[in-house]
């Protein structure tokens, strides 16, 4: 590449010829001066354009070099065979075409209203009078005030604990921020995190989102309404965001999401609407009993651990023995009728807590006794059902002992059937 | 069964559950007295565990009569809409029953012929799993962050998703990539799945999102089973940075080995993947020797149930190794593996039964703590997702048994052997993941780091592992 010796002092752009630099300087409103070719040396001009109608046909307007006249001829009188790929311009001379395609699209001035300019001056003129500009500034102003207002709240709701700007800064160091402002960082963070945040049962939040009519760009999994306020509400995003509330618990959001996705999830839609009708009917009723259950119910994991403790989960053949037999020895000592009747080992009974025992002792009534009798009968009935030989056991036979007896044909050898 | 209890006068059925139609199936032994019901629940739970193990032992020993009796007892106590232990027992007994039934293959086939496995149901249940738990989301967060970090500065990124079912992961990645300071790369995602509809849906969503974000994007669909995957179809090009994402897929490859081992002699293994298998053979002389000595022609017979011929050592898995080898051959810049973190691949039934009891107890506990009992979605996840997995683990053997979950340390060994090097998951990713877990406002969800990988736990029980790898030179 030839050197660009002639440099513009304003923008530093380089030119191979001084003349071009001078023309460029006009754009900066700088004084320019084109050097005139000295008429001292006379160049012989012998090439004339063959086209009779052309100005350069006349010898007085002849051109100096062969290439020049060829190019002229093609440009003026030739067919434009070379077409630019990016725009629609056509050229007759290949070198023109090449030169154009180098710069085509590289420098374009685009106004916010969508109009494109290749020249800076025309672009500037347009902008001054463009209506769109006014609208844009109005929108930007509105959004920025909202951001400021809700700014602190965003971080609060997202993080769950009140955070100062320090936390936001911390996040900005981790998440690559677009700009340095705190607001934008929070935006970025909220966008990144809210993608994934979704606690269940946020029914209220979803309703709010629907009311707002637009959902944040980040709320792919999230159902936090505060997040939806923060980002600039732009219509195209709102549409697809509702798609993303797919699978959440609210029926409306599901239906909408499913309706907007065209694809083969029509069966899913039906089953989903079925899904959500049931909980709504029963959820209120179940609440109280659910609470009662959850407070006192042991988790399955805890039960397994307990069973393991009393040897039930070991694959050692003796485990059943310990589970079943322990009870026999301890029942009588328990002194607690229902435990002895129904429940197996000592550890279980004691493990259940003394409060239950207390309850029993305090409120023994005829009802309770009849229930206990019923439970008493249960093991017996089981024995009947299995119709196996059972040793005549008294009521002190433990619940689990029945199982052992029933299954095993040889009560004496527990090991046999394992 | 049911009339017997009503004779006793226990009128507990109606009071325990408003869902009348369910409760008719499962008479609970509770009485109107809450304290008795509480007691009963724990006692019943313990008894259920006892019965399950008893039954399992019988099945393993082939004493089907005794197993039948145990099943009957369990069925009277278990219930898919009862408390946690009752639900777990319901699905485990079903699995055990299926296993017993396979002793009469004709009967088993006849009963299963009219079962329709609706594709839409499968899709739905995967979606439910994604929505109801944070596990997948955490895995996605960690995966995406690892991808972003590995692809810093890359202009052409190609991601291969071994089970492209959930568009949310890649939508999030697209958003993260568009926010890169150097601008988004040219992104290509190749999704593999067995159902074309799922892939079409994914293609549609992702292309839409990429257009909005103005990211040059291309989605390629490959409808294929993983063990029949043709690596050539992936069309990995030179010059692009490759990332592979495997979510709950690798363990299914362990299943094909039984068939292979049964059909071929161990010596024939040298033919394919020469050098690599040589190494495996050297390392596992003893275990393969055992295999040779075992009667490989046993097939699956219920009477000798405990001697099912699955390989003793985790390392002797030819299909898995060759698959990992071919992945390694693609020179991925990153591979992120998410797997269940439990040992459900024991060779004996009882091993698997015990381990599965613990891990599914944790999952069912999680549901109990976060979703109401009457939720139909919960029921569907328990039945169609966990129930099916349990059925596979307990009642299937050999090539059919696909749910061969293994602990993280085994995966680490395996991937290490396949010439992959562990890449620690970044702090940023972990932080995001922790934040996500916290947003669920349930302190049962826990996350811990082990061997530079992440374990997602419920209370103390690790359930899922996420690890990142790259090719070791």
Coordinates of C-alpha atoms in Angstrom, one line a residue, chain B residues 83-330:
Chain B
X83 CA -47.3 -39.3 53.3
X84 CA -43.8 -39.4 51.9
X85 CA -42.9 -42.9 52.9
X86 CA -46.3 -44.2 51.7
X87 CA -45.6 -42.7 48.3
X88 CA -42.1 -44.0 48.1
X89 CA -43.3 -47.5 49.1
X90 CA -46.0 -47.4 46.4
X91 CA -43.5 -46.9 43.7
X92 CA -41.0 -49.3 45.0
X93 CA -43.6 -52.0 45.4
X94 CA -44.7 -51.4 41.9
X95 CA -41.2 -51.8 40.7
X96 CA -40.7 -55.0 42.7
X97 CA -44.0 -56.4 41.4
X98 CA -42.8 -55.7 37.8
X99 CA -39.6 -57.5 38.6
X100 CA -41.5 -60.6 39.9
X101 CA -43.8 -60.5 36.9
X102 CA -40.8 -60.8 34.5
X103 CA -40.5 -64.4 35.8
X104 CA -43.4 -65.0 33.5
X105 CA -42.3 -63.1 30.4
X106 CA -45.4 -63.8 28.5
X107 CA -47.6 -62.3 31.3
X108 CA -45.4 -59.3 31.6
X109 CA -45.4 -58.6 27.9
X110 CA -49.2 -59.1 27.7
X111 CA -49.8 -56.6 30.5
X112 CA -47.4 -54.0 29.1
X113 CA -48.5 -54.2 25.4
X114 CA -51.4 -51.8 25.8
X115 CA -49.5 -49.2 27.8
X116 CA -49.1 -46.1 25.8
X117 CA -46.1 -44.0 26.6
X118 CA -47.3 -40.6 25.4
X119 CA -44.6 -38.4 24.1
X120 CA -46.4 -35.3 25.4
X121 CA -46.5 -36.8 28.9
X122 CA -42.7 -37.4 28.8
X123 CA -42.2 -33.9 27.6
X124 CA -44.5 -32.5 30.2
X125 CA -42.9 -34.4 33.1
X126 CA -39.4 -33.1 32.1
X127 CA -40.8 -29.6 32.1
X128 CA -42.3 -30.2 35.5
X129 CA -39.0 -31.4 36.8
X130 CA -37.4 -28.2 35.5
X131 CA -40.0 -26.0 37.0
X132 CA -40.6 -27.5 40.3
X133 CA -37.0 -28.0 41.4
X134 CA -34.0 -25.7 41.2
X135 CA -31.6 -28.6 40.3
X136 CA -31.7 -28.2 36.5
X137 CA -31.5 -24.5 36.7
X138 CA -28.4 -24.6 38.9
X139 CA -26.8 -27.1 36.5
X140 CA -27.7 -24.7 33.6
X141 CA -26.2 -21.7 35.4
X142 CA -23.0 -23.5 36.1
X143 CA -22.8 -25.0 32.6
X144 CA -23.5 -21.6 30.9
X145 CA -20.9 -19.8 33.0
X146 CA -18.3 -22.5 32.2
X147 CA -19.1 -22.1 28.5
X148 CA -18.9 -18.3 28.6
X149 CA -15.5 -18.5 30.3
X150 CA -14.1 -21.1 28.1
X151 CA -15.3 -19.3 25.0
X152 CA -13.8 -16.0 25.9
X153 CA -12.4 -14.5 22.7
X154 CA -13.8 -17.2 20.5
X155 CA -15.5 -16.0 17.3
X156 CA -17.0 -19.3 16.3
X157 CA -18.7 -21.4 19.0
X158 CA -20.3 -24.8 18.5
X159 CA -22.3 -26.4 21.3
X160 CA -23.4 -30.0 21.2
X161 CA -26.3 -30.7 23.6
X162 CA -26.6 -34.5 24.2
X163 CA -30.2 -34.1 25.3
X164 CA -31.7 -30.9 23.9
X165 CA -35.0 -30.7 25.7
X166 CA -35.1 -27.4 27.6
X167 CA -34.7 -24.3 25.5
X168 CA -34.4 -22.1 28.6
X169 CA -30.7 -23.0 29.0
X170 CA -29.7 -21.8 25.6
X171 CA -31.9 -18.8 25.7
X172 CA -30.0 -17.7 28.8
X173 CA -26.7 -18.4 27.1
X174 CA -27.7 -16.4 24.1
X175 CA -28.5 -13.5 26.4
X176 CA -25.2 -13.8 28.2
X177 CA -23.3 -14.0 25.0
X178 CA -24.9 -10.9 23.5
X179 CA -23.7 -9.0 26.5
X180 CA -20.1 -9.9 25.9
X181 CA -17.8 -6.9 25.7
X182 CA -16.3 -8.2 22.5
X183 CA -19.7 -8.9 21.1
X184 CA -21.4 -12.2 20.5
X185 CA -19.7 -15.0 18.6
X186 CA -21.2 -16.9 15.7
X187 CA -23.1 -19.6 17.6
X188 CA -24.1 -23.0 16.4
X189 CA -26.0 -25.4 18.6
X190 CA -26.4 -29.1 17.7
X191 CA -29.2 -30.7 19.6
X192 CA -29.7 -34.4 20.0
X193 CA -33.0 -35.9 21.1
X194 CA -35.2 -38.9 20.3
X195 CA -38.3 -36.9 19.5
X196 CA -38.3 -34.6 16.5
X197 CA -41.0 -32.4 17.9
X198 CA -38.9 -31.4 20.9
X199 CA -36.0 -30.4 18.6
X200 CA -38.3 -28.5 16.3
X201 CA -39.7 -26.6 19.2
X202 CA -36.2 -25.8 20.5
X203 CA -35.0 -24.7 17.1
X204 CA -37.9 -22.4 16.8
X205 CA -37.4 -20.8 20.2
X206 CA -33.7 -20.4 19.9
X207 CA -33.8 -19.0 16.4
X208 CA -36.4 -16.5 17.5
X209 CA -34.3 -15.4 20.4
X210 CA -31.1 -15.2 18.4
X211 CA -32.8 -13.0 15.9
X212 CA -34.0 -10.6 18.6
X213 CA -30.5 -10.4 20.0
X214 CA -28.9 -10.1 16.6
X215 CA -26.6 -13.1 17.1
X216 CA -25.6 -15.1 14.1
X217 CA -27.1 -18.4 15.0
X218 CA -27.7 -21.9 13.6
X219 CA -29.5 -24.8 15.1
X220 CA -28.9 -28.4 13.9
X221 CA -31.3 -31.1 14.9
X222 CA -30.2 -34.7 15.3
X223 CA -32.9 -37.2 16.0
X224 CA -31.1 -40.2 17.4
X225 CA -30.6 -42.4 20.5
X226 CA -27.4 -41.6 22.2
X227 CA -25.9 -45.1 21.9
X228 CA -26.6 -45.1 18.2
X229 CA -25.2 -41.6 17.6
X230 CA -23.1 -41.1 14.5
X231 CA -20.3 -38.8 15.3
X232 CA -20.0 -37.8 11.7
X233 CA -23.4 -36.3 11.8
X234 CA -22.3 -33.7 14.3
X235 CA -20.3 -32.1 11.6
X236 CA -17.8 -30.4 13.8
X237 CA -15.8 -28.0 11.7
X238 CA -12.2 -27.0 12.1
X239 CA -11.7 -23.6 13.5
X240 CA -14.7 -23.6 15.7
X241 CA -14.6 -23.9 19.5
X242 CA -16.5 -26.9 20.6
X243 CA -18.4 -27.3 23.9
X244 CA -20.3 -30.4 24.8
X245 CA -23.1 -30.4 27.3
X246 CA -24.4 -33.7 28.8
X247 CA -27.3 -33.6 31.3
X248 CA -28.3 -37.0 32.7
X249 CA -27.2 -38.8 29.6
X250 CA -23.9 -40.5 30.1
X251 CA -25.2 -43.0 32.6
X252 CA -27.5 -44.5 30.0
X253 CA -24.5 -45.7 28.0
X254 CA -23.4 -47.9 30.8
X255 CA -26.4 -50.1 30.0
X256 CA -25.3 -51.4 26.7
X257 CA -22.3 -53.2 28.2
X258 CA -24.1 -56.2 29.5
X259 CA -25.3 -57.1 26.1
X260 CA -21.9 -56.7 24.6
X261 CA -20.2 -58.7 27.3
X262 CA -22.7 -61.4 27.0
X263 CA -22.4 -61.8 23.3
X264 CA -18.7 -61.4 22.8
X265 CA -15.8 -62.9 24.6
X266 CA -13.6 -60.4 26.4
X267 CA -10.7 -61.0 24.1
X268 CA -12.7 -59.7 21.2
X269 CA -12.8 -56.3 22.8
X270 CA -9.3 -55.6 21.6
X271 CA -10.5 -55.2 18.0
X272 CA -12.2 -51.8 18.5
X273 CA -10.4 -48.9 20.0
X274 CA -7.2 -50.9 20.2
X275 CA -4.9 -48.9 22.4
X276 CA -7.5 -47.6 24.6
X277 CA -9.2 -50.8 25.6
X278 CA -5.8 -52.3 26.0
X279 CA -5.2 -49.9 28.9
X280 CA -8.6 -50.7 30.3
X281 CA -7.9 -54.4 30.1
X282 CA -4.6 -54.0 31.8
X283 CA -6.0 -52.1 34.7
X284 CA -8.9 -54.4 35.2
X285 CA -7.3 -57.8 34.8
X286 CA -8.9 -59.1 37.9
X287 CA -12.4 -57.9 37.2
X288 CA -12.4 -59.1 33.7
X289 CA -11.0 -62.4 34.8
X290 CA -14.0 -62.7 37.1
X291 CA -16.3 -62.0 34.3
X292 CA -14.8 -64.7 32.1
X293 CA -15.1 -67.1 34.9
X294 CA -18.8 -66.2 35.5
X295 CA -21.2 -68.0 33.4
X296 CA -22.0 -65.4 30.8
X297 CA -24.6 -67.5 29.2
X298 CA -26.9 -67.1 32.2
X299 CA -29.2 -64.6 30.7
X300 CA -31.8 -63.2 33.0
X301 CA -33.6 -65.8 35.2
X302 CA -35.6 -65.0 38.2
X303 CA -34.4 -67.8 40.2
X304 CA -30.8 -66.7 40.2
X305 CA -31.7 -63.2 40.4
X306 CA -28.9 -62.0 42.5
X307 CA -26.3 -63.3 40.0
X308 CA -27.3 -60.8 37.3
X309 CA -24.4 -60.4 35.0
X310 CA -23.5 -56.7 35.1
X311 CA -19.9 -55.8 35.2
X312 CA -18.3 -55.7 38.6
X313 CA -16.0 -52.8 38.0
X314 CA -17.2 -49.4 36.7
X315 CA -14.2 -49.2 34.5
X316 CA -15.1 -52.1 32.3
X317 CA -17.7 -50.2 30.3
X318 CA -16.8 -50.5 26.7
X319 CA -19.7 -48.6 25.2
X320 CA -19.1 -45.7 27.5
X321 CA -15.4 -45.6 26.9
X322 CA -15.7 -45.7 23.1
X323 CA -18.3 -42.9 23.3
X324 CA -16.0 -40.8 25.5
X325 CA -13.2 -41.6 23.1
X326 CA -15.0 -40.3 20.1
X327 CA -16.0 -37.2 22.0
X328 CA -12.4 -36.7 22.9
X329 CA -11.6 -37.1 19.3
X330 CA -13.6 -34.0 18.5

